[in-house]
mmCIF file of C-alpha atoms in Angstrom:
data_model
loop_
_atom_site.group_PDB
_atom_site.id
_atom_site.type_symbol
_atom_site.label_atom_id
_atom_site.label_comp_id
_atom_site.label_asym_id
_atom_site.label_seq_id
_atom_site.Cartn_x
_atom_site.Cartn_y
_atom_site.Cartn_z
ATOM 1 C CA MET A 1 189.603 131.272 -63.280
ATOM 2 C CA LYS A 2 188.649 134.472 -65.074
ATOM 3 C CA LEU A 3 186.262 134.993 -67.955
ATOM 4 C CA LEU A 4 189.184 134.893 -70.386
ATOM 5 C CA ASP A 5 190.316 131.526 -68.956
ATOM 6 C CA TRP A 6 186.873 130.034 -69.401
ATOM 7 C CA TYR A 7 186.719 131.415 -72.937
ATOM 8 C CA ILE A 8 190.039 129.831 -73.987
ATOM 9 C CA LEU A 9 189.378 126.585 -72.105
ATOM 10 C CA LYS A 10 185.968 126.151 -73.722
ATOM 11 C CA ARG A 11 187.310 126.856 -77.211
ATOM 12 C CA PHE A 12 190.297 124.556 -76.583
ATOM 13 C CA LEU A 13 188.168 121.570 -75.596
ATOM 14 C CA GLN A 14 185.648 122.200 -78.380
ATOM 15 C CA THR A 15 188.422 122.345 -80.975
ATOM 16 C CA TYR A 16 190.023 119.176 -79.601
ATOM 17 C CA ILE A 17 186.752 117.230 -79.766
ATOM 18 C CA PHE A 18 186.085 118.479 -83.301
ATOM 19 C CA VAL A 19 189.564 117.536 -84.542
ATOM 20 C CA VAL A 20 189.408 114.086 -82.935
ATOM 21 C CA LEU A 21 185.973 113.354 -84.421
ATOM 22 C CA VAL A 22 187.095 114.369 -87.917
ATOM 23 C CA ILE A 23 190.319 112.334 -87.836
ATOM 24 C CA VAL A 24 188.640 109.274 -86.286
ATOM 25 C CA LEU A 25 185.885 109.416 -88.909
ATOM 26 C CA VAL A 26 188.527 109.386 -91.649
ATOM 27 C CA VAL A 27 190.351 106.489 -89.975
ATOM 28 C CA VAL A 28 187.101 104.491 -89.669
ATOM 29 C CA MET A 29 186.304 105.002 -93.354
ATOM 30 C CA ILE A 30 189.796 103.907 -94.404
ATOM 31 C CA ASP A 31 189.692 100.904 -92.074
ATOM 32 C CA TYR A 32 186.294 99.774 -93.336
ATOM 33 C CA THR A 33 187.463 100.067 -96.944
ATOM 34 C CA GLU A 34 190.481 97.871 -96.170
ATOM 35 C CA LYS A 35 188.570 95.230 -94.197
ATOM 36 C CA VAL A 36 185.218 94.992 -95.969
ATOM 37 C CA ASP A 37 186.432 92.005 -98.029
ATOM 38 C CA ASN A 38 187.453 90.180 -94.854
ATOM 39 C CA PHE A 39 184.036 90.875 -93.332
ATOM 40 C CA HIS A 40 182.338 89.249 -96.327
ATOM 41 C CA LYS A 41 184.857 86.418 -96.520
ATOM 42 C CA HIS A 42 184.306 85.366 -92.900
ATOM 43 C CA ASN A 43 180.565 86.193 -92.869
ATOM 44 C CA ALA A 44 180.900 88.655 -90.012
ATOM 45 C CA PRO A 45 177.457 89.663 -88.645
ATOM 46 C CA GLY A 46 176.608 93.324 -89.081
ATOM 47 C CA SER A 47 175.811 93.717 -85.381
ATOM 48 C CA LYS A 48 179.261 92.397 -84.410
ATOM 49 C CA ILE A 49 180.965 94.664 -86.939
ATOM 50 C CA LEU A 50 179.216 97.677 -85.459
ATOM 51 C CA PHE A 51 179.135 96.902 -81.738
ATOM 52 C CA ASP A 52 182.041 94.504 -81.165
ATOM 53 C CA TYR A 53 184.497 96.067 -83.567
ATOM 54 C CA TYR A 54 183.827 99.716 -84.442
ATOM 55 C CA LEU A 55 182.227 100.667 -81.147
ATOM 56 C CA ASN A 56 185.532 99.645 -79.523
ATOM 57 C CA PHE A 57 187.704 100.736 -82.453
ATOM 58 C CA ILE A 58 186.662 104.396 -82.166
ATOM 59 C CA PRO A 59 187.750 105.000 -78.526
ATOM 60 C CA TYR A 60 190.973 103.075 -79.190
ATOM 61 C CA TRP A 61 191.969 105.383 -82.022
ATOM 62 C CA ALA A 62 190.657 108.502 -80.297
ATOM 63 C CA ASN A 63 192.954 107.732 -77.379
ATOM 64 C CA TYR A 64 195.875 106.645 -79.593
ATOM 65 C CA ILE A 65 195.999 109.954 -81.477
ATOM 66 C CA SER A 66 195.045 112.072 -78.469
ATOM 67 C CA PRO A 67 198.475 113.741 -77.927
ATOM 68 C CA LEU A 68 198.740 114.666 -81.598
ATOM 69 C CA MET A 69 195.176 115.935 -81.784
ATOM 70 C CA VAL A 70 195.704 118.052 -78.669
ATOM 71 C CA PHE A 71 198.707 119.611 -80.383
ATOM 72 C CA ILE A 72 196.848 120.286 -83.618
ATOM 73 C CA ALA A 73 193.822 121.662 -81.749
ATOM 74 C CA THR A 74 196.127 123.983 -79.783
ATOM 75 C CA VAL A 75 197.810 125.264 -82.943
ATOM 76 C CA PHE A 76 194.483 125.711 -84.727
ATOM 77 C CA LEU A 77 192.876 127.640 -81.858
ATOM 78 C CA THR A 78 195.883 129.782 -80.938
ATOM 79 C CA SER A 79 196.691 130.716 -84.540
ATOM 80 C CA ARG A 80 193.098 131.877 -85.025
ATOM 81 C CA LEU A 81 193.301 133.975 -81.866
ATOM 82 C CA ALA A 82 196.597 135.431 -83.077
ATOM 83 C CA ALA A 83 195.184 136.128 -86.560
ATOM 84 C CA ARG A 84 192.391 138.198 -84.980
ATOM 85 C CA THR A 85 195.039 139.989 -82.812
ATOM 86 C CA GLU A 86 193.362 138.646 -79.658
ATOM 87 C CA ILE A 87 196.687 137.328 -78.362
ATOM 88 C CA ILE A 88 198.256 140.767 -78.785
ATOM 89 C CA ALA A 89 195.359 142.384 -76.939
ATOM 90 C CA ILE A 90 195.640 139.892 -74.070
ATOM 91 C CA LEU A 91 199.389 140.394 -73.655
ATOM 92 C CA SER A 92 199.044 144.194 -74.012
ATOM 93 C CA SER A 93 196.595 144.247 -71.098
ATOM 94 C CA GLY A 94 199.385 143.094 -68.778
ATOM 95 C CA VAL A 95 198.778 139.343 -68.886
ATOM 96 C CA SER A 96 202.081 137.463 -68.989
ATOM 97 C CA PHE A 97 202.695 134.666 -71.463
ATOM 98 C CA ILE A 98 202.932 132.173 -68.593
ATOM 99 C CA ARG A 99 199.501 133.323 -67.392
ATOM 100 C CA LEU A 100 198.179 132.954 -70.938
ATOM 101 C CA LEU A 101 199.239 129.305 -70.861
ATOM 102 C CA PHE A 102 197.109 128.574 -67.764
ATOM 103 C CA PRO A 103 193.787 127.663 -69.468
ATOM 104 C CA TYR A 104 195.644 125.598 -72.070
ATOM 105 C CA VAL A 105 197.583 123.677 -69.419
ATOM 106 C CA LEU A 106 194.403 123.219 -67.381
ATOM 107 C CA GLY A 107 192.547 121.759 -70.362
ATOM 108 C CA ALA A 108 195.533 119.590 -71.278
ATOM 109 C CA SER A 109 195.763 118.362 -67.681
ATOM 110 C CA VAL A 110 192.127 117.276 -67.741
ATOM 111 C CA LEU A 111 192.739 115.394 -70.983
ATOM 112 C CA ALA A 112 195.988 113.929 -69.610
ATOM 113 C CA VAL A 113 194.313 112.499 -66.501
ATOM 114 C CA LEU A 114 191.433 111.162 -68.587
ATOM 115 C CA THR A 115 193.907 109.618 -71.032
ATOM 116 C CA TYR A 116 195.839 107.903 -68.229
ATOM 117 C CA PHE A 117 192.761 106.133 -66.877
ATOM 118 C CA MET A 118 191.462 105.371 -70.361
ATOM 119 C CA VAL A 119 194.685 103.779 -71.591
ATOM 120 C CA ASN A 120 195.306 101.762 -68.418
ATOM 121 C CA TYR A 121 191.837 100.558 -67.465
ATOM 122 C CA ILE A 122 189.089 101.285 -70.000
ATOM 123 C CA ILE A 123 190.653 100.920 -73.458
ATOM 124 C CA PRO A 124 192.243 97.493 -72.681
ATOM 125 C CA LYS A 125 188.817 96.091 -71.771
ATOM 126 C CA ALA A 126 187.392 97.434 -75.022
ATOM 127 C CA ASN A 127 190.371 95.999 -76.900
ATOM 128 C CA LYS A 128 189.575 92.503 -75.604
ATOM 129 C CA THR A 129 186.328 92.557 -77.576
ATOM 130 C CA ARG A 130 187.812 94.315 -80.605
ATOM 131 C CA ILE A 131 190.826 92.022 -80.951
ATOM 132 C CA ALA A 132 188.691 88.914 -80.362
ATOM 133 C CA PHE A 133 186.614 90.073 -83.331
ATOM 134 C CA GLU A 134 189.750 90.564 -85.440
ATOM 135 C CA VAL A 135 190.994 87.077 -84.596
ATOM 136 C CA ALA A 136 187.615 85.551 -85.488
ATOM 137 C CA TYR A 137 186.633 87.516 -88.591
ATOM 138 C CA ILE A 138 189.712 89.270 -90.011
ATOM 139 C CA ASN A 139 192.866 87.273 -89.338
ATOM 140 C CA GLU A 140 193.505 83.779 -90.609
ATOM 141 C CA ALA A 141 193.067 80.844 -88.211
ATOM 142 C CA TYR A 142 195.930 80.681 -85.742
ATOM 143 C CA THR A 143 198.180 77.613 -85.510
ATOM 144 C CA TYR A 144 200.898 77.282 -82.910
ATOM 145 C CA THR A 145 204.168 76.449 -84.677
ATOM 146 C CA GLY A 146 206.666 76.532 -81.816
ATOM 147 C CA ARG A 147 209.095 73.634 -81.540
ATOM 148 C CA ASN A 148 211.251 72.451 -78.635
ATOM 149 C CA VAL A 149 209.613 74.819 -76.174
ATOM 150 C CA HIS A 150 211.289 75.372 -72.800
ATOM 151 C CA ILE A 151 209.259 77.143 -70.098
ATOM 152 C CA LYS A 152 210.141 77.923 -66.494
ATOM 153 C CA ILE A 153 206.886 77.412 -64.606
ATOM 154 C CA ALA A 154 208.208 77.702 -61.027
ATOM 155 C CA PRO A 155 211.449 78.822 -59.347
ATOM 156 C CA ASP A 156 212.912 75.280 -59.526
ATOM 157 C CA THR A 157 210.640 73.677 -62.131
ATOM 158 C CA TYR A 158 211.122 73.574 -65.889
ATOM 159 C CA ALA A 159 208.776 72.206 -68.553
ATOM 160 C CA TYR A 160 209.631 71.083 -72.081
ATOM 161 C CA LEU A 161 207.437 70.315 -75.088
ATOM 162 C CA GLU A 162 208.661 69.079 -78.425
ATOM 163 C CA SER A 163 205.503 70.433 -80.084
ATOM 164 C CA TYR A 164 201.994 71.614 -79.234
ATOM 165 C CA ASN A 165 198.658 71.418 -81.072
ATOM 166 C CA ASN A 166 196.500 74.375 -80.055
ATOM 167 C CA LEU A 167 193.414 72.919 -81.769
ATOM 168 C CA SER A 168 193.318 69.829 -79.537
ATOM 169 C CA ASN A 169 195.279 71.408 -76.653
ATOM 170 C CA THR A 170 197.763 68.543 -76.760
ATOM 171 C CA GLY A 171 201.499 68.692 -76.136
ATOM 172 C CA TYR A 172 203.904 66.009 -77.305
ATOM 173 C CA LYS A 173 207.141 64.637 -75.789
ATOM 174 C CA PHE A 174 206.602 66.401 -72.490
ATOM 175 C CA THR A 175 209.108 66.582 -69.650
ATOM 176 C CA LEU A 176 208.931 68.261 -66.260
ATOM 177 C CA GLU A 177 212.147 68.735 -64.298
ATOM 178 C CA GLN A 178 212.678 69.844 -60.699
ATOM 179 C CA VAL A 179 216.143 71.262 -60.151
ATOM 180 C CA GLN A 180 217.645 72.382 -56.841
ATOM 181 C CA GLY A 181 220.801 74.397 -57.302
ATOM 182 C CA ASN A 182 222.519 72.508 -60.106
ATOM 183 C CA GLN A 183 221.174 69.087 -59.129
ATOM 184 C CA LEU A 184 218.299 67.329 -60.877
ATOM 185 C CA ARG A 185 215.933 65.992 -58.200
ATOM 186 C CA GLN A 186 212.971 64.733 -60.213
ATOM 187 C CA LYS A 187 212.076 64.310 -63.848
ATOM 188 C CA LEU A 188 208.724 63.391 -65.335
ATOM 189 C CA SER A 189 208.745 62.223 -68.972
ATOM 190 C CA ALA A 190 205.541 61.598 -70.908
ATOM 191 C CA ASP A 191 204.487 60.736 -74.426
ATOM 192 C CA HIS A 192 201.921 63.546 -74.466
ATOM 193 C CA ILE A 193 199.715 65.737 -72.283
ATOM 194 C CA GLU A 194 196.158 66.949 -72.853
ATOM 195 C CA TRP A 195 194.214 69.769 -71.246
ATOM 196 C CA ASP A 196 191.096 68.619 -69.364
ATOM 197 C CA ALA A 197 188.720 71.579 -69.595
ATOM 198 C CA LYS A 198 186.338 70.171 -66.964
ATOM 199 C CA LYS A 199 188.972 69.494 -64.304
ATOM 200 C CA LYS A 200 191.129 72.476 -65.307
ATOM 201 C CA LYS A 201 194.132 70.163 -65.160
ATOM 202 C CA TRP A 202 196.586 68.484 -67.497
ATOM 203 C CA ALA A 203 196.215 64.769 -68.186
ATOM 204 C CA VAL A 204 199.668 63.195 -68.535
ATOM 205 C CA TYR A 205 199.800 59.955 -70.572
ATOM 206 C CA ASP A 206 202.391 57.151 -70.669
ATOM 207 C CA TYR A 207 204.669 58.766 -68.162
ATOM 208 C CA LYS A 208 207.739 57.887 -66.143
ATOM 209 C CA ILE A 209 208.752 59.650 -62.947
ATOM 210 C CA ARG A 210 212.426 59.491 -62.070
ATOM 211 C CA LYS A 211 213.359 60.616 -58.539
ATOM 212 C CA ILE A 212 216.954 61.186 -57.476
ATOM 213 C CA ASP A 213 217.972 61.279 -53.813
ATOM 214 C CA GLY A 214 221.723 61.336 -53.578
ATOM 215 C CA LEU A 215 222.928 58.036 -55.019
ATOM 216 C CA ARG A 216 219.458 56.509 -54.906
ATOM 217 C CA GLU A 217 217.139 56.607 -57.906
ATOM 218 C CA THR A 218 213.569 55.367 -58.285
ATOM 219 C CA LEU A 219 211.567 55.018 -61.497
ATOM 220 C CA THR A 220 207.773 55.019 -61.415
ATOM 221 C CA PRO A 221 205.885 54.358 -64.692
ATOM 222 C CA GLY A 222 202.176 54.938 -65.314
ATOM 223 C CA THR A 223 199.533 55.306 -68.006
ATOM 224 C CA ARG A 224 197.767 58.470 -66.844
ATOM 225 C CA ILE A 225 198.045 61.049 -64.109
ATOM 226 C CA ASP A 226 196.271 64.393 -63.673
ATOM 227 C CA THR A 227 198.350 67.337 -62.513
ATOM 228 C CA THR A 228 198.069 71.088 -62.007
ATOM 229 C CA LEU A 229 200.808 73.164 -63.630
ATOM 230 C CA ASN A 230 201.525 76.861 -63.887
ATOM 231 C CA LEU A 231 200.889 76.359 -67.571
ATOM 232 C CA LYS A 232 197.653 76.949 -69.474
ATOM 233 C CA PRO A 233 196.455 76.522 -73.076
ATOM 234 C CA ASP A 234 196.392 80.321 -73.276
ATOM 235 C CA ASP A 235 200.188 80.224 -73.139
ATOM 236 C CA PHE A 236 200.083 78.618 -76.599
ATOM 237 C CA SER A 237 197.215 80.630 -78.071
ATOM 238 C CA SER A 238 197.549 83.633 -80.346
ATOM 239 C CA ASP A 239 199.243 86.603 -78.682
ATOM 240 C CA PHE A 240 198.074 88.960 -81.441
ATOM 241 C CA ASN A 241 198.236 92.452 -79.852
ATOM 242 C CA LEU A 242 197.859 90.839 -76.438
ATOM 243 C CA TYR A 243 199.577 93.790 -74.766
ATOM 244 C CA GLU A 244 196.732 96.060 -75.869
ATOM 245 C CA THR A 245 194.140 93.969 -74.015
ATOM 246 C CA LEU A 246 195.826 94.073 -70.597
ATOM 247 C CA THR A 247 194.888 96.564 -67.913
ATOM 248 C CA LEU A 248 197.748 97.994 -65.862
ATOM 249 C CA PRO A 249 197.548 95.332 -63.102
ATOM 250 C CA GLU A 250 197.256 92.567 -65.727
ATOM 251 C CA LEU A 251 200.180 94.034 -67.672
ATOM 252 C CA ASN A 252 202.396 94.093 -64.582
ATOM 253 C CA GLN A 253 201.419 90.520 -63.767
ATOM 254 C CA HIS A 254 202.166 89.349 -67.307
ATOM 255 C CA ILE A 255 205.576 91.062 -67.292
ATOM 256 C CA ASP A 256 206.427 89.350 -63.996
ATOM 257 C CA LEU A 257 205.342 86.004 -65.458
ATOM 258 C CA LEU A 258 207.509 86.419 -68.565
ATOM 259 C CA ARG A 259 210.492 87.439 -66.465
ATOM 260 C CA SER A 260 210.069 84.456 -64.132
ATOM 261 C CA ARG A 261 210.079 82.169 -67.165
ATOM 262 C CA GLY A 262 213.011 83.890 -68.800
ATOM 263 C CA ALA A 263 210.883 84.280 -71.919
ATOM 264 C CA ASP A 264 211.624 86.466 -74.922
ATOM 265 C CA GLY A 265 209.465 89.405 -75.937
ATOM 266 C CA VAL A 266 209.334 91.156 -72.546
ATOM 267 C CA GLU A 267 210.403 94.393 -74.267
ATOM 268 C CA VAL A 268 207.080 94.631 -76.111
ATOM 269 C CA TYR A 269 205.128 94.639 -72.861
ATOM 270 C CA LEU A 270 207.565 96.971 -71.124
ATOM 271 C CA LEU A 271 207.236 99.411 -74.013
ATOM 272 C CA GLU A 272 203.466 99.257 -73.724
ATOM 273 C CA LYS A 273 203.606 99.897 -69.993
ATOM 274 C CA TYR A 274 206.039 102.806 -70.197
ATOM 275 C CA SER A 275 204.388 104.379 -73.258
ATOM 276 C CA ARG A 276 201.107 104.538 -71.341
ATOM 277 C CA ASP A 277 202.886 106.610 -68.699
ATOM 278 C CA THR A 278 204.305 109.013 -71.264
ATOM 279 C CA ARG A 279 201.004 109.849 -73.004
ATOM 280 C CA PRO A 280 199.775 112.317 -70.355
ATOM 281 C CA PHE A 281 203.130 114.110 -70.337
ATOM 282 C CA ALA A 282 203.160 114.183 -74.141
ATOM 283 C CA ILE A 283 199.793 115.955 -74.083
ATOM 284 C CA LEU A 284 201.129 118.662 -71.748
ATOM 285 C CA ILE A 285 204.402 119.130 -73.630
ATOM 286 C CA LEU A 286 202.794 119.318 -77.063
ATOM 287 C CA THR A 287 200.134 121.720 -75.800
ATOM 288 C CA VAL A 288 202.729 124.187 -74.531
ATOM 289 C CA ILE A 289 204.743 123.908 -77.764
ATOM 290 C CA GLY A 290 201.581 124.456 -79.786
ATOM 291 C CA VAL A 291 200.797 127.702 -77.968
ATOM 292 C CA ILE A 292 204.353 129.008 -78.222
ATOM 293 C CA MET A 293 204.740 128.347 -81.958
ATOM 294 C CA SER A 294 201.338 129.740 -82.985
ATOM 295 C CA ALA A 295 200.878 132.697 -80.621
ATOM 296 C CA ARG A 296 202.438 135.111 -83.087
ATOM 297 C CA LYS A 297 200.414 136.552 -85.922
ATOM 298 C CA SER A 298 201.758 135.206 -89.200
ATOM 299 C CA ARG A 299 201.598 136.896 -92.596
ATOM 300 C CA ARG A 300 201.168 133.474 -94.162
ATOM 301 C CA GLY A 301 197.870 132.998 -92.369
ATOM 302 C CA VAL A 302 196.309 130.366 -90.133
ATOM 303 C CA GLY A 303 196.572 127.614 -92.745
ATOM 304 C CA TRP A 304 200.363 127.724 -92.753
ATOM 305 C CA GLN A 305 200.539 127.458 -88.968
ATOM 306 C CA VAL A 306 198.077 124.554 -88.905
ATOM 307 C CA ALA A 307 200.081 122.793 -91.634
ATOM 308 C CA LEU A 308 203.263 123.318 -89.602
ATOM 309 C CA GLY A 309 201.438 121.902 -86.599
ATOM 310 C CA PHE A 310 200.540 118.760 -88.553
ATOM 311 C CA PHE A 311 204.153 118.422 -89.672
ATOM 312 C CA LEU A 312 205.556 118.663 -86.145
ATOM 313 C CA ALA A 313 202.865 116.339 -84.775
ATOM 314 C CA PHE A 314 203.650 113.594 -87.248
ATOM 315 C CA THR A 315 207.376 114.184 -86.769
ATOM 316 C CA TYR A 316 206.834 113.395 -83.102
ATOM 317 C CA LEU A 317 204.849 110.274 -84.008
ATOM 318 C CA LEU A 318 207.495 109.026 -86.455
ATOM 319 C CA PHE A 319 210.277 109.681 -83.976
ATOM 320 C CA PHE A 320 208.360 107.791 -81.279
ATOM 321 C CA MET A 321 207.722 104.831 -83.607
ATOM 322 C CA LEU A 322 211.398 104.741 -84.632
ATOM 323 C CA ALA A 323 212.610 104.699 -81.030
ATOM 324 C CA LYS A 324 210.023 102.058 -80.144
ATOM 325 C CA GLY A 325 211.107 99.849 -83.063
ATOM 326 C CA ILE A 326 214.746 100.050 -81.975
ATOM 327 C CA ALA A 327 213.756 99.126 -78.405
ATOM 328 C CA GLU A 328 211.726 96.125 -79.583
ATOM 329 C CA SER A 329 214.849 94.778 -81.285
ATOM 330 C CA GLY A 330 216.658 94.973 -77.943
ATOM 331 C CA ASN A 331 219.065 97.749 -78.993
ATOM 332 C CA LEU A 332 217.599 100.446 -76.756
ATOM 333 C CA ASN A 333 216.306 100.470 -73.199
ATOM 334 C CA PRO A 334 212.462 100.574 -73.250
ATOM 335 C CA ILE A 335 212.289 103.444 -70.748
ATOM 336 C CA VAL A 336 214.723 105.501 -72.815
ATOM 337 C CA ALA A 337 212.826 104.705 -76.009
ATOM 338 C CA VAL A 338 209.451 105.967 -74.804
ATOM 339 C CA TRP A 339 210.736 108.998 -72.896
ATOM 340 C CA LEU A 340 213.280 110.168 -75.481
ATOM 341 C CA PRO A 341 210.708 111.823 -77.821
ATOM 342 C CA ASN A 342 209.152 113.654 -74.862
ATOM 343 C CA ALA A 343 212.546 114.791 -73.634
ATOM 344 C CA ILE A 344 213.568 116.089 -77.060
ATOM 345 C CA PHE A 345 210.290 117.913 -77.664
ATOM 346 C CA ALA A 346 210.403 119.339 -74.127
ATOM 347 C CA ALA A 347 213.838 120.757 -74.983
ATOM 348 C CA ILE A 348 212.408 122.153 -78.224
ATOM 349 C CA GLY A 349 209.645 123.778 -76.180
ATOM 350 C CA VAL A 350 212.193 125.452 -73.894
ATOM 351 C CA LEU A 351 214.147 126.762 -76.892
ATOM 352 C CA LEU A 352 210.974 128.105 -78.505
ATOM 353 C CA TYR A 353 209.933 129.753 -75.262
ATOM 354 C CA ASN A 354 213.231 131.595 -75.056
ATOM 355 C CA THR A 355 212.550 133.131 -78.485
ATOM 356 C CA ILE A 356 209.356 134.824 -77.287
ATOM 357 C CA PRO A 357 209.798 138.617 -77.024
ATOM 358 C CA ARG A 358 209.590 139.790 -73.404
#
């Protein structure tokens, strides 16, 4: 690390922090304007608005726009250096363009590592509080409307509910089937089940247990039985932005659970998982592109280069959102969807690099 490296690295990080603070401040003002009526409508306490919502809202958005803000900060800083002919002086002194990239890549790497841990472990915990606030004071009361629900709760066990009331935690017309191979071995049928919060078990009412052993069948009726199932009231609660509240281990566990049940909507969680992995690489790729495209002194001035930086940054964002939307519909592999924008912009970076005069 030379004096020049420290100079560029310091300016790079300062510019990034400044850009993020400005954009996040604008986002907060817009968000408050949109939600102030909901705050009044649901009588949200001022302390909860500030500490539960916005104190967790700010790091969420700062992290969400981090790759784009790194790109814009890179363009803004490098174009200013180029406008003052500092880039020309650096390259004329014998420093190669690859060597010039070193402090930028170092700063981007620091931000990339920080982003990885933030998005996988810290931001999800903050989102738990933020989204709980949104459910309580912004969104309308949630009512489970699913009908004829089939859930695989164990390798050979399947549960069925005709309907479920999430306010009383009661399921109606419940059946529980144990199947080995293609043979039904046991079936429990009940009028309804209720969640016992004290026992952490399900109370099964007016049930019949039918056991099948070859040609022999037994039928056991009863009025109530308590049982433990791999099924919880949370499975019927609101899943509003649930994927944003899960840390990486929790996200992997939830994906495994959905797959074991053969449930729909796994793509949403896979996209969340894979997109978290791409963020650090996006920061590095966009940083390099930002330096390459703004290292030349432009007659149109710094403003034009910054505007072009904004255009390319939001082009990346729109392209990412488009690919993600296609993947959520099941028409594109989630891994391909989240890595495709990075791959395309990496190719653009290589093409731009080859246009640099040697």
